Short mmCIF file of C-alpha atoms in Angstrom, two decimals:
data_model
loop_
_atom_site.label_atom_id
_atom_site.label_comp_id
_atom_site.label_asym_id
_atom_site.label_seq_id
_atom_site.Cartn_x
_atom_site.Cartn_y
_atom_site.Cartn_z
CA MET A 225 -43.15 -67.37 -63.66
CA ILE A 226 -41.42 -69.60 -66.24
CA ARG A 227 -41.99 -72.89 -63.62
CA THR A 228 -45.39 -71.67 -62.80
CA ALA A 229 -46.27 -71.02 -66.85
CA GLY A 230 -45.16 -74.51 -66.76
CA ALA A 231 -47.19 -75.66 -64.60
CA ILE A 232 -50.45 -74.30 -65.99
CA LEU A 233 -49.43 -75.81 -69.82
CA ARG A 234 -48.28 -79.25 -68.71
CA LYS A 235 -51.66 -78.83 -66.70
CA ASP A 236 -54.17 -77.68 -69.85
CA LEU A 237 -52.21 -80.16 -72.39
CA THR A 238 -53.16 -82.90 -70.22
CA ILE A 239 -56.59 -82.05 -70.43
CA GLU A 240 -56.34 -81.29 -73.89
CA LEU A 241 -55.35 -85.09 -74.51
CA ARG A 242 -58.34 -86.74 -71.76
CA THR A 243 -60.76 -84.73 -73.71
CA LYS A 244 -59.48 -83.67 -77.09
CA GLU A 245 -61.98 -80.56 -77.20
CA SER A 246 -59.82 -78.40 -79.35
CA VAL A 247 -57.43 -79.52 -81.56
CA PRO A 248 -59.57 -82.56 -82.54
CA ALA A 249 -62.51 -79.83 -83.57
CA MET A 250 -60.09 -77.20 -85.41
CA THR A 251 -58.50 -80.08 -87.61
CA LEU A 252 -61.72 -81.81 -88.83
CA PHE A 253 -63.18 -77.86 -89.57
CA THR A 254 -60.02 -76.78 -91.13
CA VAL A 255 -60.13 -80.33 -93.29
CA THR A 256 -64.14 -79.46 -93.90
CA VAL A 257 -63.80 -76.42 -95.51
CA TYR A 258 -61.27 -77.32 -97.60
CA VAL A 259 -63.37 -79.72 -98.78
CA LEU A 260 -66.27 -77.56 -98.87
CA PHE A 261 -63.77 -74.85 -100.90
CA HIS A 262 -62.95 -77.62 -103.30
CA PHE A 263 -66.10 -78.60 -104.50
CA GLY A 264 -67.91 -75.14 -104.11
CA LEU A 265 -65.13 -73.48 -106.33
CA ASP A 266 -65.52 -76.43 -108.81
CA ARG A 267 -61.65 -76.22 -109.60
CA ASP A 268 -59.08 -79.00 -109.49
CA SER A 269 -56.72 -76.70 -108.03
CA LEU A 270 -55.50 -73.09 -106.69
CA ASP A 271 -52.59 -71.41 -106.91
CA GLY A 272 -51.02 -68.15 -106.21
CA GLU A 273 -53.34 -65.42 -104.16
CA LEU A 274 -56.92 -67.26 -103.90
CA ALA A 275 -54.33 -70.26 -102.59
CA SER A 276 -52.72 -68.22 -100.30
CA GLY A 277 -56.03 -66.56 -99.24
CA VAL A 278 -57.95 -69.54 -98.69
CA LEU A 279 -55.20 -71.08 -96.84
CA TRP A 280 -55.19 -68.41 -94.23
CA VAL A 281 -58.37 -67.26 -94.13
CA THR A 282 -59.48 -70.83 -92.86
CA LEU A 283 -56.15 -71.54 -90.61
CA LEU A 284 -57.64 -68.18 -88.59
CA LEU A 285 -61.33 -69.20 -88.77
CA ALA A 286 -60.28 -72.33 -87.01
CA SER A 287 -58.47 -70.54 -84.78
CA VAL A 288 -61.35 -69.11 -83.41
CA ILE A 289 -62.84 -72.87 -82.12
CA GLY A 290 -59.16 -72.97 -80.06
CA VAL A 291 -59.04 -69.33 -78.81
CA SER A 292 -62.75 -70.20 -77.88
CA ARG A 293 -61.82 -73.01 -75.71
CA LEU A 294 -58.81 -71.99 -74.44
CA PHE A 295 -60.16 -70.71 -71.23
CA ALA A 296 -62.72 -73.38 -70.77
CA ALA A 297 -61.82 -75.25 -68.13
CA GLU A 298 -60.54 -72.26 -65.71
CA ARG A 299 -64.23 -70.89 -66.38
CA GLU A 300 -66.51 -73.76 -65.95
CA GLN A 301 -64.30 -75.48 -63.03
CA GLY A 302 -63.03 -72.49 -61.29
CA GLY A 303 -59.23 -72.45 -62.20
CA ILE A 304 -58.74 -68.80 -62.33
CA ASP A 305 -60.24 -68.36 -58.62
CA ALA A 306 -57.59 -70.81 -57.75
CA LEU A 307 -54.94 -69.06 -59.27
CA LEU A 308 -55.68 -65.84 -57.85
CA LEU A 309 -55.74 -67.63 -54.77
CA ALA A 310 -51.94 -68.58 -55.43
CA PRO A 311 -49.12 -66.38 -55.08
CA VAL A 312 -48.08 -66.45 -58.59
CA ASP A 313 -47.56 -63.98 -61.23
CA ARG A 314 -50.34 -63.75 -62.97
CA THR A 315 -48.48 -63.24 -66.33
CA ALA A 316 -47.74 -66.40 -66.05
CA LEU A 317 -51.31 -67.69 -66.98
CA PHE A 318 -50.99 -65.77 -70.40
CA VAL A 319 -47.60 -67.34 -71.56
CA ALA A 320 -49.13 -70.84 -70.69
CA LYS A 321 -52.50 -70.08 -72.57
CA ALA A 322 -50.50 -68.51 -75.10
CA ALA A 323 -47.84 -71.31 -75.42
CA ALA A 324 -51.03 -73.94 -75.50
CA LEU A 325 -52.36 -72.22 -78.28
CA PHE A 326 -49.35 -71.96 -80.20
CA LEU A 327 -49.00 -76.11 -79.85
CA TYR A 328 -52.57 -75.86 -80.70
CA LEU A 329 -51.63 -74.56 -84.03
CA LEU A 330 -48.49 -76.78 -84.78
CA VAL A 331 -50.45 -80.14 -84.38
CA LEU A 332 -53.23 -78.23 -86.55
CA GLU A 333 -50.93 -76.94 -88.85
CA LEU A 334 -49.70 -80.56 -89.29
CA VAL A 335 -52.66 -81.48 -90.82
CA ALA A 336 -54.48 -79.13 -92.29
CA VAL A 337 -51.37 -77.84 -94.94
CA PRO A 338 -50.84 -81.32 -96.22
CA ALA A 339 -54.13 -81.29 -96.31
CA PHE A 340 -55.12 -78.33 -98.24
CA GLY A 341 -51.52 -79.86 -101.15
CA LEU A 342 -53.59 -82.45 -101.55
CA LEU A 343 -57.11 -80.79 -101.68
CA LEU A 344 -56.66 -77.96 -103.49
CA LEU A 345 -53.20 -76.65 -104.26
CA GLY A 346 -52.05 -76.84 -107.35
CA PRO A 347 -48.40 -76.22 -107.47
CA ASP A 348 -46.37 -78.59 -105.70
CA LEU A 349 -46.58 -77.67 -101.49
CA LEU A 350 -42.79 -79.02 -100.72
CA ALA A 351 -40.78 -76.30 -103.14
CA ALA A 352 -42.65 -73.98 -100.92
CA LEU A 353 -42.13 -75.62 -97.53
CA PRO A 354 -39.23 -73.49 -95.79
CA GLU A 355 -40.37 -70.35 -96.76
CA LEU A 356 -43.81 -71.26 -95.82
CA LEU A 357 -42.97 -72.82 -92.56
CA ALA A 358 -40.81 -69.23 -91.07
CA ILE A 359 -44.83 -67.40 -91.63
CA LEU A 360 -47.04 -70.27 -90.38
CA LEU A 361 -44.30 -70.00 -86.99
CA LEU A 362 -44.23 -65.98 -87.22
CA ALA A 363 -47.98 -65.95 -87.84
CA ASP A 364 -48.86 -68.34 -85.24
CA VAL A 365 -46.77 -66.39 -82.16
CA GLY A 366 -48.69 -63.49 -83.34
CA LEU A 367 -52.51 -65.81 -83.36
CA ALA A 368 -51.37 -66.90 -79.79
CA ALA A 369 -50.60 -63.75 -78.10
CA VAL A 370 -53.95 -62.26 -79.47
CA GLY A 371 -55.76 -65.49 -79.02
CA ALA A 372 -55.00 -65.94 -75.20
CA LEU A 373 -55.66 -62.17 -74.66
CA VAL A 374 -59.12 -62.20 -76.25
CA SER A 375 -60.24 -65.32 -74.97
CA ALA A 376 -59.58 -63.96 -71.28
CA LEU A 377 -61.57 -60.90 -72.21
CA ALA A 378 -64.21 -63.15 -72.92
CA ALA A 379 -63.77 -65.78 -70.33
CA GLU A 380 -65.94 -63.61 -67.92
CA THR A 381 -68.35 -62.41 -70.15
CA ARG A 382 -72.00 -63.86 -71.04
CA ALA A 383 -71.99 -63.95 -74.79
CA ARG A 384 -68.25 -65.18 -75.26
CA GLU A 385 -69.15 -67.09 -78.31
CA LEU A 386 -70.12 -63.88 -79.96
CA ILE A 387 -67.22 -61.74 -78.31
CA VAL A 388 -64.36 -64.13 -79.78
CA PRO A 389 -64.95 -64.14 -83.40
CA LEU A 390 -65.78 -60.12 -82.96
CA LEU A 391 -63.11 -59.42 -81.16
CA LEU A 392 -60.69 -61.54 -82.70
CA LEU A 393 -60.86 -61.65 -86.45
CA PRO A 394 -60.73 -57.93 -87.06
CA LEU A 395 -57.47 -58.37 -84.99
CA LEU A 396 -56.27 -60.70 -87.11
CA VAL A 397 -56.14 -58.26 -90.15
CA PRO A 398 -52.79 -57.02 -90.00
CA LEU A 399 -51.54 -60.64 -89.63
CA LEU A 400 -53.94 -62.33 -92.63
CA ILE A 401 -52.61 -59.22 -94.57
CA GLY A 402 -48.61 -59.91 -93.96
CA ALA A 403 -49.10 -64.22 -94.02
CA ALA A 404 -51.17 -63.89 -96.84
CA SER A 405 -49.22 -61.81 -98.79
CA ALA A 406 -45.87 -63.41 -98.62
CA THR A 407 -47.45 -66.87 -98.63
CA ALA A 408 -49.31 -66.14 -102.41
CA PRO A 409 -45.66 -66.14 -104.49
CA LEU A 410 -44.54 -69.36 -102.63
CA LEU A 411 -47.90 -71.13 -104.35
CA ARG A 412 -47.18 -70.01 -108.14
CA ALA A 413 -46.31 -72.43 -110.36
CA GLY A 414 -42.61 -72.09 -110.62
CA ALA A 415 -42.55 -68.98 -108.27
CA ALA A 416 -39.68 -67.89 -105.57
CA PRO A 417 -40.28 -65.28 -102.53
CA GLU A 418 -41.33 -62.17 -103.39
CA ASP A 419 -40.44 -59.27 -100.92
CA LEU A 420 -40.58 -62.45 -98.01
CA GLY A 421 -38.27 -60.55 -95.98
CA ARG A 422 -40.39 -57.36 -95.61
CA HIS A 423 -43.68 -59.29 -94.82
CA LEU A 424 -41.51 -61.52 -92.18
CA VAL A 425 -40.64 -58.45 -90.27
CA LEU A 426 -43.98 -56.99 -90.35
CA LEU A 427 -45.12 -60.24 -88.61
CA GLY A 428 -42.99 -60.05 -86.74
CA GLY A 429 -43.78 -56.41 -85.57
CA TYR A 430 -46.63 -57.60 -85.49
CA ASP A 431 -45.90 -60.49 -82.59
CA LEU A 432 -44.23 -58.19 -80.65
CA VAL A 433 -46.36 -55.40 -80.73
CA PHE A 434 -49.46 -58.10 -79.45
CA LEU A 435 -47.27 -59.67 -76.74
CA LEU A 436 -46.17 -56.32 -75.47
CA ILE A 437 -49.50 -55.38 -74.96
CA ALA A 438 -50.69 -58.79 -73.97
CA LEU A 439 -48.07 -58.27 -70.99
CA ALA A 440 -48.99 -55.01 -70.32
CA VAL A 441 -52.59 -55.28 -69.75
CA PHE A 442 -53.42 -59.17 -68.86
CA ASP A 443 -53.13 -58.50 -64.85
CA PHE A 444 -55.98 -55.95 -65.60
CA LEU A 445 -57.88 -58.65 -67.20
CA LEU A 446 -58.27 -60.73 -64.30
CA GLU A 447 -59.19 -58.09 -61.87
CA ASP A 448 -62.95 -58.02 -60.94
CA MET B 48 -44.99 -60.94 -44.40
CA ALA B 49 -48.80 -61.03 -44.17
CA GLU B 50 -47.77 -64.39 -41.63
CA ALA B 51 -45.67 -62.45 -39.47
CA ASP B 52 -48.02 -59.88 -38.50
CA ASP B 53 -49.56 -60.36 -34.91
CA GLY B 54 -52.55 -58.49 -35.37
CA PRO B 55 -56.37 -60.13 -35.45
CA ALA B 56 -56.91 -62.21 -38.14
CA LEU B 57 -59.56 -60.01 -39.74
CA GLU B 58 -60.70 -56.64 -38.70
CA LEU B 59 -63.34 -55.23 -41.32
CA SER B 60 -65.31 -51.25 -40.93
CA GLY B 61 -68.48 -50.75 -42.77
CA LEU B 62 -67.45 -52.92 -45.67
CA GLU B 63 -69.49 -52.56 -48.35
CA ARG B 64 -69.91 -54.87 -51.89
CA ARG B 65 -72.16 -54.14 -55.13
CA TYR B 66 -72.70 -55.95 -58.16
CA GLY B 67 -74.35 -53.14 -59.89
CA GLU B 68 -77.55 -51.23 -58.36
CA ARG B 69 -77.85 -53.94 -55.71
CA VAL B 70 -75.90 -54.03 -52.77
CA ALA B 71 -74.35 -57.49 -51.56
CA LEU B 72 -72.78 -56.77 -48.87
CA GLY B 73 -73.76 -53.35 -47.32
CA GLY B 74 -71.82 -52.16 -43.97
CA VAL B 75 -70.04 -55.28 -42.40
CA SER B 76 -68.28 -54.48 -39.45
CA VAL B 77 -66.41 -57.50 -37.27
CA ARG B 78 -62.90 -57.85 -35.58
CA LEU B 79 -61.85 -61.70 -35.53
CA GLU B 80 -58.65 -62.87 -33.53
CA ARG B 81 -56.02 -65.31 -35.10
CA GLY B 82 -57.12 -68.70 -34.18
CA ARG B 83 -60.89 -68.18 -33.90
CA THR B 84 -62.94 -68.64 -35.65
CA LEU B 85 -66.21 -66.24 -37.33
CA ALA B 86 -69.52 -67.75 -37.95
CA VAL B 87 -71.53 -66.14 -40.58
CA PHE B 88 -75.28 -67.23 -41.29
CA GLY B 89 -78.03 -65.47 -43.47
CA ALA B 90 -80.69 -67.10 -46.08
CA ASN B 91 -79.57 -67.42 -49.04
CA GLY B 92 -78.61 -64.39 -51.38
CA ALA B 93 -77.84 -62.91 -47.70
CA GLY B 94 -74.41 -62.02 -48.55
CA LYS B 95 -72.40 -65.18 -47.41
CA THR B 96 -70.61 -66.15 -50.16
CA THR B 97 -69.91 -62.31 -51.58
CA LEU B 98 -68.28 -61.67 -47.95
CA LEU B 99 -65.75 -64.89 -48.27
CA ARG B 100 -64.91 -63.94 -52.26
CA VAL B 101 -64.41 -60.20 -51.17
CA LEU B 102 -61.77 -61.63 -47.96
CA ALA B 103 -59.99 -64.37 -50.36
CA ALA B 104 -59.48 -61.04 -52.23
CA LEU B 105 -61.20 -62.46 -55.23
CA LEU B 106 -63.45 -59.70 -55.21
CA ARG B 107 -63.14 -56.26 -54.11
CA PRO B 108 -64.80 -54.29 -51.50
CA HIS B 109 -66.84 -50.89 -52.86
CA ALA B 110 -66.61 -49.07 -49.73
CA GLY B 111 -65.61 -49.61 -46.05
CA THR B 112 -62.12 -51.33 -45.01
CA ALA B 113 -61.02 -54.23 -45.07
CA ARG B 114 -57.81 -55.95 -43.30
CA VAL B 115 -57.17 -59.49 -43.71
CA LEU B 116 -54.17 -60.65 -42.12
CA GLY B 117 -52.31 -57.67 -41.74
CA ALA B 118 -53.14 -56.96 -45.39
CA GLU B 119 -55.22 -53.83 -46.37
CA LEU B 120 -57.86 -55.02 -49.05
CA PRO B 121 -57.50 -54.09 -52.46
CA GLY B 122 -54.15 -52.65 -51.93
CA ASP B 123 -52.20 -55.07 -50.38
CA ALA B 124 -54.11 -58.21 -51.46
CA TRP B 125 -50.90 -59.73 -52.89
CA ARG B 126 -50.06 -60.35 -49.02
CA ILE B 127 -52.13 -62.62 -48.39
CA ARG B 128 -52.47 -64.82 -51.89
CA GLY B 129 -51.12 -68.45 -50.67
CA HIS B 130 -51.92 -67.29 -47.35
CA ILE B 131 -55.42 -68.32 -47.39
CA GLY B 132 -57.48 -71.63 -48.06
CA TYR B 133 -60.45 -70.89 -49.53
CA LEU B 134 -63.16 -74.57 -49.38
CA GLY B 135 -66.15 -72.41 -51.25
CA HIS B 136 -69.38 -73.87 -53.37
CA ASP B 137 -66.80 -74.78 -56.24
CA PRO B 138 -64.34 -77.56 -55.66
CA LEU B 139 -61.66 -75.70 -58.04
CA LEU B 140 -60.68 -78.65 -59.34
CA TYR B 141 -60.27 -79.90 -62.88
CA ARG B 142 -62.90 -82.85 -63.67
CA GLU B 143 -60.37 -84.59 -66.02
CA LEU B 144 -57.07 -84.43 -63.82
CA SER B 145 -56.85 -87.22 -61.10
CA GLY B 146 -56.99 -85.93 -57.26
CA ARG B 147 -53.15 -86.68 -57.13
CA GLU B 148 -52.46 -84.45 -59.89
CA ASN B 149 -55.22 -81.48 -59.56
CA LEU B 150 -53.14 -81.21 -55.54
CA ALA B 151 -49.58 -81.66 -57.72
CA TYR B 152 -50.86 -78.85 -59.79
CA GLN B 153 -52.08 -77.12 -56.94
CA ALA B 154 -48.58 -77.77 -54.68
CA ARG B 155 -46.20 -76.01 -58.14
CA LEU B 156 -48.43 -72.91 -57.81
CA HIS B 157 -48.25 -72.47 -53.46
CA GLY B 158 -44.20 -73.92 -53.75
CA VAL B 159 -45.43 -76.49 -51.69
CA PRO B 160 -42.97 -79.33 -51.56
CA MET B 161 -44.32 -82.63 -53.51
CA GLU B 162 -44.27 -85.01 -50.76
CA ARG B 163 -47.70 -82.72 -49.09
CA VAL B 164 -49.67 -83.87 -51.73
CA GLY B 165 -49.81 -87.64 -50.75
CA GLU B 166 -49.78 -86.42 -47.20
CA ALA B 167 -53.06 -84.54 -48.04
CA LEU B 168 -54.43 -87.27 -50.12
CA ALA B 169 -53.95 -89.58 -46.57
CA ALA B 170 -55.64 -86.94 -44.46
CA VAL B 171 -58.76 -87.30 -46.27
CA GLY B 172 -58.47 -90.65 -46.94
CA LEU B 173 -58.40 -90.59 -50.35
CA GLU B 174 -54.56 -92.59 -51.20
CA ARG B 175 -56.71 -95.70 -53.17
CA ARG B 176 -58.89 -93.04 -55.47
CA ALA B 177 -56.37 -90.65 -55.88
CA ASN B 178 -55.39 -91.77 -59.34
CA GLU B 179 -58.76 -91.80 -60.67
CA PRO B 180 -59.91 -88.80 -62.52
CA VAL B 181 -62.35 -86.37 -60.32
CA ARG B 182 -65.69 -86.49 -62.79
CA ALA B 183 -65.62 -89.98 -61.39
CA LEU B 184 -65.80 -89.01 -57.76
CA SER B 185 -68.69 -88.99 -55.11
CA ARG B 186 -69.32 -85.34 -54.55
CA GLY B 187 -68.85 -86.12 -50.70
CA MET B 188 -65.37 -87.59 -52.30
CA VAL B 189 -64.44 -84.09 -54.19
CA GLN B 190 -65.20 -82.37 -51.05
CA ARG B 191 -62.70 -83.74 -49.14
CA LEU B 192 -60.33 -83.43 -52.36
CA ALA B 193 -61.51 -79.60 -52.04
CA ALA B 194 -60.78 -79.91 -48.34
CA ALA B 195 -57.24 -80.94 -49.34
CA ARG B 196 -56.26 -78.60 -51.83
CA ALA B 197 -57.66 -75.65 -49.44
CA THR B 198 -55.28 -76.51 -46.87
CA LEU B 199 -52.46 -78.37 -48.84
CA HIS B 200 -50.25 -74.87 -48.30
CA ASP B 201 -51.50 -74.39 -44.76
CA PRO B 202 -53.29 -71.47 -44.63
CA ALA B 203 -53.49 -68.99 -41.73
CA LEU B 204 -57.09 -68.05 -42.54
CA LEU B 205 -59.76 -70.87 -43.99
CA LEU B 206 -62.64 -69.62 -45.99
CA LEU B 207 -65.31 -71.90 -45.48
CA ASP B 208 -68.34 -72.20 -47.44
CA GLU B 209 -70.75 -75.03 -46.10
CA PRO B 210 -67.67 -77.29 -45.96
CA ARG B 211 -69.63 -80.05 -44.39
CA ALA B 212 -72.65 -80.12 -46.66
CA THR B 213 -72.33 -82.41 -48.37
CA LEU B 214 -70.33 -84.89 -46.29
CA ASP B 215 -70.94 -88.21 -44.59
CA PRO B 216 -70.60 -88.13 -40.02
CA ALA B 217 -67.63 -89.99 -41.12
CA ALA B 218 -65.92 -87.65 -43.45
CA ALA B 219 -66.90 -84.36 -41.88
CA GLU B 220 -65.02 -85.87 -38.84
CA ARG B 221 -62.23 -87.02 -40.65
CA LEU B 222 -62.06 -83.25 -41.86
CA GLU B 223 -61.56 -81.72 -38.67
CA PRO B 224 -58.05 -81.79 -38.17
CA LEU B 225 -58.13 -79.89 -41.34
CA ILE B 226 -60.84 -77.95 -41.70
CA GLY B 227 -62.34 -77.49 -38.01
CA ARG B 228 -61.39 -76.13 -34.77
CA PRO B 229 -58.54 -78.43 -34.15
CA SER B 230 -56.44 -77.27 -37.10
CA GLY B 231 -55.79 -73.92 -34.70
CA ARG B 232 -56.34 -71.82 -37.63
CA ALA B 233 -58.58 -68.51 -37.59
CA ARG B 234 -61.76 -69.51 -39.51
CA VAL B 235 -64.84 -68.04 -41.24
CA LEU B 236 -67.67 -70.51 -41.32
CA VAL B 237 -70.27 -69.83 -43.35
CA THR B 238 -73.35 -72.80 -42.69
CA HIS B 239 -77.08 -72.92 -42.24
CA ASP B 240 -76.30 -75.26 -39.12
CA LEU B 241 -77.34 -73.08 -36.73
CA GLU B 242 -76.48 -75.26 -33.42
CA GLY B 243 -73.57 -76.64 -35.06
CA GLY B 244 -72.20 -73.23 -36.24
CA LEU B 245 -72.26 -71.86 -32.79
CA ALA B 246 -70.91 -74.49 -31.08
CA GLU B 247 -67.84 -73.69 -32.58
CA ALA B 248 -67.95 -70.13 -33.29
CA ASP B 249 -66.19 -67.15 -31.15
CA VAL B 250 -68.12 -64.28 -33.19
CA ALA B 251 -71.31 -64.55 -34.96
CA VAL B 252 -72.87 -62.95 -37.69
CA GLY B 253 -75.59 -61.78 -38.87
CA LEU B 254 -76.46 -61.13 -42.36
CA ARG B 255 -80.20 -60.08 -44.32
CA ALA B 256 -80.11 -59.14 -47.95
CA GLY B 257 -76.39 -58.21 -47.70
CA ARG B 258 -77.13 -56.00 -44.05
CA GLN B 259 -75.52 -56.97 -40.92
CA LEU B 260 -77.87 -57.86 -38.20
CA PHE B 261 -75.64 -58.72 -35.61
CA ALA B 262 -72.30 -59.46 -34.82
CA LEU B 263 -71.45 -60.84 -31.64
CA PRO B 264 -69.62 -63.18 -29.25
CA ALA B 265 -71.04 -66.32 -30.12
CA ARG B 266 -71.99 -66.73 -26.25
CA GLU B 267 -74.37 -64.36 -26.58
CA LEU B 268 -76.40 -65.29 -29.51
CA ASP B 269 -78.43 -68.21 -29.36
CA ALA B 270 -79.83 -70.60 -31.97
CA ALA B 271 -83.44 -68.60 -31.96
CA ARG B 272 -82.35 -65.26 -32.55
CA ALA B 273 -80.22 -66.67 -34.98
CA ARG B 274 -83.10 -68.13 -36.81
CA GLU B 275 -84.66 -64.95 -37.27
CA LEU B 276 -82.38 -63.95 -40.24
CA TYR B 277 -84.38 -67.21 -42.03
CA ALA B 278 -87.51 -66.09 -41.53
#
């Protein structure tokens, strides 16, 4: 299964590197939204809850772009049929797609988080970075699991552009609450983390629940 | 494993498939021995592609029985995965990957040694264009590559949907050892070429609006009767 997932992931990353359809669009969207907030809020800097909310809502909205495109090549070029004809564990497709989305999110955040620090954040970002990295990683795992599941669900529907945000965003509410609550104290001037362990456990629990749900139901999503 | 089964390649009885209320296949019954060819005739929308997709276990039958390579569908569909070569209208190739990359990907999925990729490219005459993205190839070349993809894993049963429609005569001849009668594989061949289809078939099935009008040995069917399907 891991070998099959590796083959699918390698194929997906090669296609993304050549087409540049997902990650550049997600990144451009995120930076543009930060610029819009910069002017729309008419403030030079944000901190605390507001900064955390802007950071996370923008990242989650950007993820919709990646999730919408995650199964595009399979849907448009018959990749799912080819996979169903092969003697492979279909769960490998979920693992590969979730891993691809996780990597897309990491690349996005490499640009988006420094851009957020420059355009909007008042307090020094560097001081919050170690804790913020842990929150980002845990949130990305959950986002990747839910995103791959929703993308597979929407892939065979006609209104997939509508279904992805309608399904994905409500499912991400617990993740948003956990990530934003954990991040807010880090983005206050001179503030230290508050209840970070509790928030990380919440995010980890969310990741675990959705990974297990996805592994349990993914096979059925590919059924006729 | 399905390969070890000595029974017929196909055994269908009263096979049905619907899309909502619409009957796409209604009561298809036919038997095909291993190594033989079944030609499927019918006008557009007659259910030919649906039949192939049911046989490939890509669609579930809604009624009747379907035994493919000894495996009862849909319950035992897992047994035939990897034993079927499907060459449909869609080449099942990624446009941004090269021919070689596409075949290497398929080889990994099917657990086929990588040496087979070069052999398959040579068999369809695409070694020199193997590193170009599929989107840069002509339709005929894509079809040749799709034939290499469909036969890479040496399937026991080939499901072919108008496989020569985009091929020039030389390319069609080149693919004969892979997808033609000389391949020795059981084949289900969907074609609008009545004379050509009958010439290479052992059994012929005629479909109209999903209903089976005939299923009989190909030698007992003349092209004029088959042509009535298109009237």
